[in-house]
Amino acid sequence: YMVTFESSKDVLGVDLGSQGAGPELSKRIACGSIAGAITWVVVYPADVVRNRLMGDWQGTAYAGALDCVQKALREDGVR
């Protein structure tokens, strides 16, 4: 999260100069939103795999994480 937050701050020019709280605050909020969205896009697929593996507590549906990813892509595809 912090890497994308800091990168978006660099792109939007946050903390380069003190111009007051108004524009700076809105830019910081935008940076946090960008960082949160990018992080969620990266983390969500791993969370889906984790939930499927946890739901298969008996170990009958999946042989492991890679098997879970392959079956999920084969059966459900990318949405």
PDB file of C-alpha atoms in Angstrom, residues 4-39:
ATOM      1  CA  THR A   4       1.683   2.948  -4.347  1.00  0.00           C
ATOM      2  CA  PHE A   5       0.726   5.762  -1.966  1.00  0.00           C
ATOM      3  CA  GLU A   6       4.197   7.294  -2.146  1.00  0.00           C
ATOM      4  CA  SER A   7       4.346   6.820  -5.920  1.00  0.00           C
ATOM      5  CA  SER A   8       0.996   8.519  -6.414  1.00  0.00           C
ATOM      6  CA  LYS A   9       2.151  11.384  -4.150  1.00  0.00           C
ATOM      7  CA  ASP A  10       5.163  11.851  -6.436  1.00  0.00           C
ATOM      8  CA  VAL A  11       2.970  11.839  -9.555  1.00  0.00           C
ATOM      9  CA  LEU A  12       0.469  14.327  -8.113  1.00  0.00           C
ATOM     10  CA  GLY A  13       3.189  16.530  -6.612  1.00  0.00           C
ATOM     11  CA  VAL A  14       2.099  16.190  -2.999  1.00  0.00           C
ATOM     12  CA  ASP A  15       4.625  17.419  -0.393  1.00  0.00           C
ATOM     13  CA  LEU A  16       6.724  19.260  -2.966  1.00  0.00           C
ATOM     14  CA  GLY A  17       5.754  22.622  -1.599  1.00  0.00           C
ATOM     15  CA  SER A  18       3.553  23.931   1.139  1.00  0.00           C
ATOM     16  CA  GLN A  19       0.569  25.500  -0.668  1.00  0.00           C
ATOM     17  CA  GLY A  20      -2.003  25.291   2.099  1.00  0.00           C
ATOM     18  CA  ALA A  21      -4.193  22.559   3.505  1.00  0.00           C
ATOM     19  CA  GLY A  22      -7.059  22.678   0.969  1.00  0.00           C
ATOM     20  CA  PRO A  23      -5.464  21.432  -2.268  1.00  0.00           C
ATOM     21  CA  GLU A  24      -2.942  19.337  -0.380  1.00  0.00           C
ATOM     22  CA  LEU A  25      -5.657  17.485   1.544  1.00  0.00           C
ATOM     23  CA  SER A  26      -7.651  16.641  -1.566  1.00  0.00           C
ATOM     24  CA  LYS A  27      -4.499  15.368  -3.282  1.00  0.00           C
ATOM     25  CA  ARG A  28      -3.662  13.209  -0.248  1.00  0.00           C
ATOM     26  CA  ILE A  29      -7.177  11.752  -0.290  1.00  0.00           C
ATOM     27  CA  ALA A  30      -6.803  11.013  -4.011  1.00  0.00           C
ATOM     28  CA  CYS A  31      -3.430   9.341  -3.355  1.00  0.00           C
ATOM     29  CA  GLY A  32      -4.949   7.168  -0.642  1.00  0.00           C
ATOM     30  CA  SER A  33      -7.809   6.186  -2.938  1.00  0.00           C
ATOM     31  CA  ILE A  34      -5.446   5.293  -5.764  1.00  0.00           C
ATOM     32  CA  ALA A  35      -3.223   3.270  -3.441  1.00  0.00           C
ATOM     33  CA  GLY A  36      -6.180   1.444  -1.915  1.00  0.00           C
ATOM     34  CA  ALA A  37      -7.656   0.545  -5.301  1.00  0.00           C
ATOM     35  CA  ILE A  38      -4.352  -0.740  -6.684  1.00  0.00           C
ATOM     36  CA  THR A  39      -3.664  -2.735  -3.539  1.00  0.00           C
TER      37      THR A  39
END
